[in-house]
Short mmCIF file of C-alpha atoms in Angstrom, two decimals:
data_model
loop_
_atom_site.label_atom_id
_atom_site.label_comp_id
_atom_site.label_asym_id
_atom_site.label_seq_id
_atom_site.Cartn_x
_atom_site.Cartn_y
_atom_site.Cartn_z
CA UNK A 1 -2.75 59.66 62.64
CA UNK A 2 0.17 61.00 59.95
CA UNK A 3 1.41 58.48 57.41
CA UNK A 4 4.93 57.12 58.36
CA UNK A 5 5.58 57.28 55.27
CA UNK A 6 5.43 60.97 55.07
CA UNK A 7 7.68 61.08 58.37
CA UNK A 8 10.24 62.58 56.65
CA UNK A 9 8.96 65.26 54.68
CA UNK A 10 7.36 66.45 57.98
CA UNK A 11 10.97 66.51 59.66
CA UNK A 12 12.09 68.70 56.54
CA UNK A 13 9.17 70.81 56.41
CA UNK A 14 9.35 71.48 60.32
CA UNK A 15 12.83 72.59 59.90
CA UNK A 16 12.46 74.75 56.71
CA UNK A 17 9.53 76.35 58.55
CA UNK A 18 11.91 77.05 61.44
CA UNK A 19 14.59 78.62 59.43
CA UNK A 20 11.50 80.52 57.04
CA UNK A 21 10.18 81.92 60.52
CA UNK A 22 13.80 82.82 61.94
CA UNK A 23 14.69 84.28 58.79
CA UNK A 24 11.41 86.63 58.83
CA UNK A 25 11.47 87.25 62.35
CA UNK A 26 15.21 88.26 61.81
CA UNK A 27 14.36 90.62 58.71
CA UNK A 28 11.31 92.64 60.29
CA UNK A 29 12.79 92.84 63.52
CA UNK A 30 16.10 94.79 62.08
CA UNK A 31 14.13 96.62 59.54
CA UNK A 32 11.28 97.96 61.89
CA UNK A 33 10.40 101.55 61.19
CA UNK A 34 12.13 101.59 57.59
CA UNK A 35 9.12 100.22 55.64
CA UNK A 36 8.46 103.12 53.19
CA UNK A 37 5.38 103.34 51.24
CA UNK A 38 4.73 100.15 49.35
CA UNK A 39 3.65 101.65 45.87
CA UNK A 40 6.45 100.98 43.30
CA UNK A 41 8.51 99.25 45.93
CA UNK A 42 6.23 96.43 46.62
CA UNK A 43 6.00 94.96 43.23
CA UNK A 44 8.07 92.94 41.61
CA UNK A 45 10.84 93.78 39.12
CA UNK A 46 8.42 91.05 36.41
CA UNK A 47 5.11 92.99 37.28
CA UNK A 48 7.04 96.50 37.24
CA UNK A 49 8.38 96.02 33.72
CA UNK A 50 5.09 94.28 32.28
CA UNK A 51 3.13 97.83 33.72
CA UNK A 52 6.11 100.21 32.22
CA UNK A 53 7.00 98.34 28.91
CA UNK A 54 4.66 95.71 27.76
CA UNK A 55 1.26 96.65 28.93
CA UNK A 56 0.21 97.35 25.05
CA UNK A 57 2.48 95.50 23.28
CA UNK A 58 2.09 93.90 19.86
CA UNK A 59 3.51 90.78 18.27
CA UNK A 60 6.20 93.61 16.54
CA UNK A 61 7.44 95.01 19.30
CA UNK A 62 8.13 92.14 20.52
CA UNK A 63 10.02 91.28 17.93
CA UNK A 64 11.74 94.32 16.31
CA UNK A 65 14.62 95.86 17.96
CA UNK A 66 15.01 99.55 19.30
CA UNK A 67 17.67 102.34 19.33
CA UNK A 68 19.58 102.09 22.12
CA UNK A 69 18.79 104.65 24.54
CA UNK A 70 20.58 107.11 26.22
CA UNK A 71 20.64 104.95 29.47
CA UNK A 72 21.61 101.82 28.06
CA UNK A 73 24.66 102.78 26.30
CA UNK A 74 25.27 104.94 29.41
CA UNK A 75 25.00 101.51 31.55
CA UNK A 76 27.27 99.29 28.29
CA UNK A 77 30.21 102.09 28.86
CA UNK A 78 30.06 101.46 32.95
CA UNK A 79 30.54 97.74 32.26
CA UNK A 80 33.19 98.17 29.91
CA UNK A 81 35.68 99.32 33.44
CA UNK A 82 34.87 95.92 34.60
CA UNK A 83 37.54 93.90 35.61
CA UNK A 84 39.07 91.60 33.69
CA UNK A 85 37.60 88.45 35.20
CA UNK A 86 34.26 89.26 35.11
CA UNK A 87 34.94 90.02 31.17
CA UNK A 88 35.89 86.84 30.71
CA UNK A 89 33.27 85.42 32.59
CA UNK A 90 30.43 87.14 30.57
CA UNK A 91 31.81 86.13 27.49
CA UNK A 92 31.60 82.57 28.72
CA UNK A 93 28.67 82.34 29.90
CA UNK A 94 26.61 84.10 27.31
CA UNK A 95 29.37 82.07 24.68
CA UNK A 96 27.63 78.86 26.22
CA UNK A 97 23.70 80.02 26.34
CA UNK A 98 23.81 80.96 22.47
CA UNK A 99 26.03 78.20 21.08
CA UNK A 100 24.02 75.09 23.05
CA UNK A 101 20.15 77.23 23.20
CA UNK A 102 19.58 75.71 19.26
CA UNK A 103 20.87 72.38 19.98
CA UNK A 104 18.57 72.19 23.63
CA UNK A 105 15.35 73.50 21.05
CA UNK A 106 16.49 70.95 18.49
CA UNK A 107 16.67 67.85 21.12
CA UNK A 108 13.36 69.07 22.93
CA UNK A 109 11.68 69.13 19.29
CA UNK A 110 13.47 65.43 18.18
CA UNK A 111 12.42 64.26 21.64
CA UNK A 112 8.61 65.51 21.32
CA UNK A 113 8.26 64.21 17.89
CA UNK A 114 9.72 60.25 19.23
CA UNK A 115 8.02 60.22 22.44
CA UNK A 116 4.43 61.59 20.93
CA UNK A 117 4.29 58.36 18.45
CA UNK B 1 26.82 50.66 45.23
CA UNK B 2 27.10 52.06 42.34
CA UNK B 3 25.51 55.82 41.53
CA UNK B 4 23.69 56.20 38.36
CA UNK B 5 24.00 59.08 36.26
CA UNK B 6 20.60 60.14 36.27
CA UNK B 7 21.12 60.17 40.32
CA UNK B 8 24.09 62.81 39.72
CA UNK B 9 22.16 64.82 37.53
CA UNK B 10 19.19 64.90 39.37
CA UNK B 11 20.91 66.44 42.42
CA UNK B 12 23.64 68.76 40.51
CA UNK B 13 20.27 70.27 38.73
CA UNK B 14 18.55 70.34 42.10
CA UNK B 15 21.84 72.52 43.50
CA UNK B 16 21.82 74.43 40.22
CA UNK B 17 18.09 74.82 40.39
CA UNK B 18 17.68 75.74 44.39
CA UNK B 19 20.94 78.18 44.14
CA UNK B 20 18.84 80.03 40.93
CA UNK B 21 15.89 80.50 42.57
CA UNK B 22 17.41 82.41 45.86
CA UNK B 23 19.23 84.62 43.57
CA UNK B 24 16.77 84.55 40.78
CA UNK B 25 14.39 85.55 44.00
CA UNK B 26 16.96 88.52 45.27
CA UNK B 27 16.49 90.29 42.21
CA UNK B 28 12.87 89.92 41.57
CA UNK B 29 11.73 93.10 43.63
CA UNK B 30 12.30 94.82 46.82
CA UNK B 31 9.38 92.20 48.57
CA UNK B 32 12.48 89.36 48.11
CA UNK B 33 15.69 91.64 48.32
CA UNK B 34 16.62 90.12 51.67
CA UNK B 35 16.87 87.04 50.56
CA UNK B 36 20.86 88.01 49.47
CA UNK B 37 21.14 91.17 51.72
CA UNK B 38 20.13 93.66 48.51
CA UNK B 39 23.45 92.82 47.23
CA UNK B 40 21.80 92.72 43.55
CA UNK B 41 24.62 93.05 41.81
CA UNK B 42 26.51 89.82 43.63
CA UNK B 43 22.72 88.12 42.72
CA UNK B 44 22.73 89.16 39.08
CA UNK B 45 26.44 87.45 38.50
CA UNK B 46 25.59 84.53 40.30
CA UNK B 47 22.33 84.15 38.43
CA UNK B 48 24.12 84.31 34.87
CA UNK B 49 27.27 81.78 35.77
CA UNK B 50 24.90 79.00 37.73
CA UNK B 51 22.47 79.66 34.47
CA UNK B 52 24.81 78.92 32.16
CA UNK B 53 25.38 75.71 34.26
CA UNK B 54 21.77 74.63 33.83
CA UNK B 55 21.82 75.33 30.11
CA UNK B 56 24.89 72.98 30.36
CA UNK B 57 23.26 70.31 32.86
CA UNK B 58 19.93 70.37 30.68
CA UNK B 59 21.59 70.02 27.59
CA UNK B 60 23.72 67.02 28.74
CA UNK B 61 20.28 65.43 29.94
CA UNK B 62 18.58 66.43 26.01
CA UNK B 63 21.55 64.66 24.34
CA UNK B 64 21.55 61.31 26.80
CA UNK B 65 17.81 60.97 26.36
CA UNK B 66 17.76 61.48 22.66
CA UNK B 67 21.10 59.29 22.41
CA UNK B 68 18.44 56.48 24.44
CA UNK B 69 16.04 56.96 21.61
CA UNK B 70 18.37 56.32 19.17
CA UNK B 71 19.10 53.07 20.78
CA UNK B 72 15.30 52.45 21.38
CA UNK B 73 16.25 52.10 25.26
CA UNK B 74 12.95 51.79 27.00
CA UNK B 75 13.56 51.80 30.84
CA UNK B 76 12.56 54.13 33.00
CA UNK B 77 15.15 56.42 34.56
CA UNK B 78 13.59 56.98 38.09
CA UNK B 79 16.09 59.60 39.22
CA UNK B 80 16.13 61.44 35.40
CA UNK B 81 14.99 65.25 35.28
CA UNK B 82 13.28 64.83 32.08
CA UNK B 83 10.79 62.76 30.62
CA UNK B 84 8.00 61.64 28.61
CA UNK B 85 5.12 61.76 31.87
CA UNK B 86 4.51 62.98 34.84
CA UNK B 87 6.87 65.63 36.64
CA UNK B 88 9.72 64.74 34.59
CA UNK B 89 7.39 66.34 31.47
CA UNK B 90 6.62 69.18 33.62
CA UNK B 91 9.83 69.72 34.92
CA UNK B 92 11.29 69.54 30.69
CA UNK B 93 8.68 71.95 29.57
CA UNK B 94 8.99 74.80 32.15
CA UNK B 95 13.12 74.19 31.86
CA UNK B 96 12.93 75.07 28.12
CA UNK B 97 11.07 78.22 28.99
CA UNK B 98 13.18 79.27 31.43
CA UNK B 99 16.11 78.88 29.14
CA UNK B 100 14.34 80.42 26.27
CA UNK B 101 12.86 83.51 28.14
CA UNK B 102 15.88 84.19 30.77
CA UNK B 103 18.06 83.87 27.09
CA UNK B 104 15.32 86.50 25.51
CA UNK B 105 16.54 88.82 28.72
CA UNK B 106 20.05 88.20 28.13
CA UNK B 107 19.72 89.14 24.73
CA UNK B 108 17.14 91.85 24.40
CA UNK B 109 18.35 94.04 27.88
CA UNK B 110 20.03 96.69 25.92
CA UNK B 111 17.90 96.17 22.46
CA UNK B 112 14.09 95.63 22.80
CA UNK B 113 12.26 96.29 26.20
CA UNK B 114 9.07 95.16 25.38
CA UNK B 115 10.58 91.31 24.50
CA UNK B 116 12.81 91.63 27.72
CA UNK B 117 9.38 93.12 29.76
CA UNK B 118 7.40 90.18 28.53
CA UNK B 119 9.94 87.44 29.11
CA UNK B 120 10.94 88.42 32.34
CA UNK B 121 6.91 88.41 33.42
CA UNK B 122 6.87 84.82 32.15
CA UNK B 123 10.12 83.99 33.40
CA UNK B 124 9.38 85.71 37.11
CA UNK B 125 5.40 83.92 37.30
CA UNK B 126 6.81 80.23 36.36
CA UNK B 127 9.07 80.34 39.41
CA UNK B 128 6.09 80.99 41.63
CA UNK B 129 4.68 77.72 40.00
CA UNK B 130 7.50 75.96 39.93
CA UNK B 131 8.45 76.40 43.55
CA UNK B 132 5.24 75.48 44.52
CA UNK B 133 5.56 72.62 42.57
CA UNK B 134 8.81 71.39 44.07
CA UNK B 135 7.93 71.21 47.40
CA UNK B 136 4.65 69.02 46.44
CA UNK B 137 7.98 66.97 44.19
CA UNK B 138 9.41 66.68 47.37
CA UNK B 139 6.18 65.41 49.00
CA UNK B 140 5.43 62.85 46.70
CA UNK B 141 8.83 61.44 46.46
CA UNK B 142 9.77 61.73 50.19
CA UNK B 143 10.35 57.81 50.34
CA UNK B 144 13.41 58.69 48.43
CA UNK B 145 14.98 60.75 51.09
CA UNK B 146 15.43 57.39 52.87
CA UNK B 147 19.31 56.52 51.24
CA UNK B 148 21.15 54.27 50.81
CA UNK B 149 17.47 52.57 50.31
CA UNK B 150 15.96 49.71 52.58
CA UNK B 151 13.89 46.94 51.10
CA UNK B 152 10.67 47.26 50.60
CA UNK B 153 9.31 45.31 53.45
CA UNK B 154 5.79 45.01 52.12
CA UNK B 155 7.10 43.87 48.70
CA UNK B 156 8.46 41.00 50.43
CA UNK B 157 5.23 39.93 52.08
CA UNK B 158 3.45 40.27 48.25
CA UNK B 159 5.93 37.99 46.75
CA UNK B 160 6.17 35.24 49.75
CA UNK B 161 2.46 35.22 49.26
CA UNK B 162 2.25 34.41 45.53
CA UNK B 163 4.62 31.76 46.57
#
């Protein structure tokens, strides 16, 4: 018979399957006859980049950077309207990811080097 | 009762973590777009503020744990999202590449394609594994979901017996 034990995580995984099968149920019944073509569409926005812009890379292009292109400047001047709050949130965020990403490398590194001995 | 601090870290990064993934998920490709309605945009901000969190949650855990080697403190931290075996080393090592590549896409999206291509392909496949992972986390450690905890009824019996 099932493990008592494991009583629990059967209760959760009965009612995440519920809500997973609601949920799909839900999606393809209100989307019926709007499923285009899955070419492009059906991949994901990981695989779709890899194919487009790193299919032949090299250890350079990884590393070097590029002019800016037409587009992206096009898409740095639309953010520029935003409002003021996102602004400020951006600068934030990003503030916090580049000041503490050298200190979270440094720790991992100090922590591999005492926990390997 | 007391709460330890690796018990409130453990759950704000599970919050952090499970809120990332559904709008990490969103904006992966159409195939996941309902997840959030196709509101990508809404996804996208949500994405950068809660990541900024976890840089902020997992750098908080990086400076306890190397403030307990300092001190040469050896005891376990059950509840702890890092460390030195088992899923805690699993869960360290694919949080440092998630906050190394999703930084190499915050950086590189206007600069260098190929480095934003290739980190979002790493950063996109490790959330497959991840996920996977969690729910067979969640399996393993489902005696936990039993709180405030009971005592062990069979550890009893072991130590009346050695009596």
């Amino acid at each position: 018979m099932l493990d008592k034990k494991k009583h629990h995580f059967l209760q959760l995984v009965v009612i995440f399957g519920a809500i997973t099968l609601l949920t799909l149920l839900f999606a393809w019944g209100s989307r019926e006859g709007t499923t285009s073509s899955m070419g492009m569409m059906g991949q994901s926005m990981g695989s779709m980049m890899q194919s487009m812009h790193a299919k032949n890379v090299t250890i350079s292009d990884l590393i070097k950077q590029q002019e800016q292109t037409e587009m992206s400047s096009g898409m740095s001047s639309h953010h520029e309207s935003g409002s003021m709050s996102i602004k400020i949130s951006h600068y934030l965020t990003t503030g916090i990811i580049i000041v503490l990403l050298p200190f979270i490398i440094a720790g991992a590194v100090f922590l591999g080097i005492v926990w390997w001995k | 009762m007391s709460v330890r601090f690796d018990f409130i870290i453990h759950w704000l990064w599970t919050i952090v973590f499970a809120l990332l993934t559904l709008s990490g998920l969103a904006m992966a490709g159409a195939k996941y777009g309902w997840v959030l309605n196709y509101d990508i945009a809404s996804a996208d901000y949500v994405h950068r503020v809660l990541a900024a969190i976890y840089v902020l949650l997992t750098f908080i855990s990086i400076a306890y744990e190397v403030i307990r080697a300092v001190r040469y403190e050896e005891k376990k931290l059950g509840w702890f999202i890092i460390g030195k075996s088992g899923y805690q080393l699993f869960t360290f090592i694919t949080t440092l590449i998630f906050i190394i590549t999703g930084a190499i896409i915050w950086v590189c999206m206007d600069s260098n394609m190929s480095a934003t291509a290739f980190a979002l392909y790493i950063h996109e496949k490790l959330t497959y594994i991840v996920v996977a992972s969690v729910i067979w986390h969640i399996y393993v450690k489902c005696h936990a979901l039993l709180w405030p905890k009971k005592p062990n009824t069979t550890d009893k019996k072991n130590v009346a017996g050695t009596k």
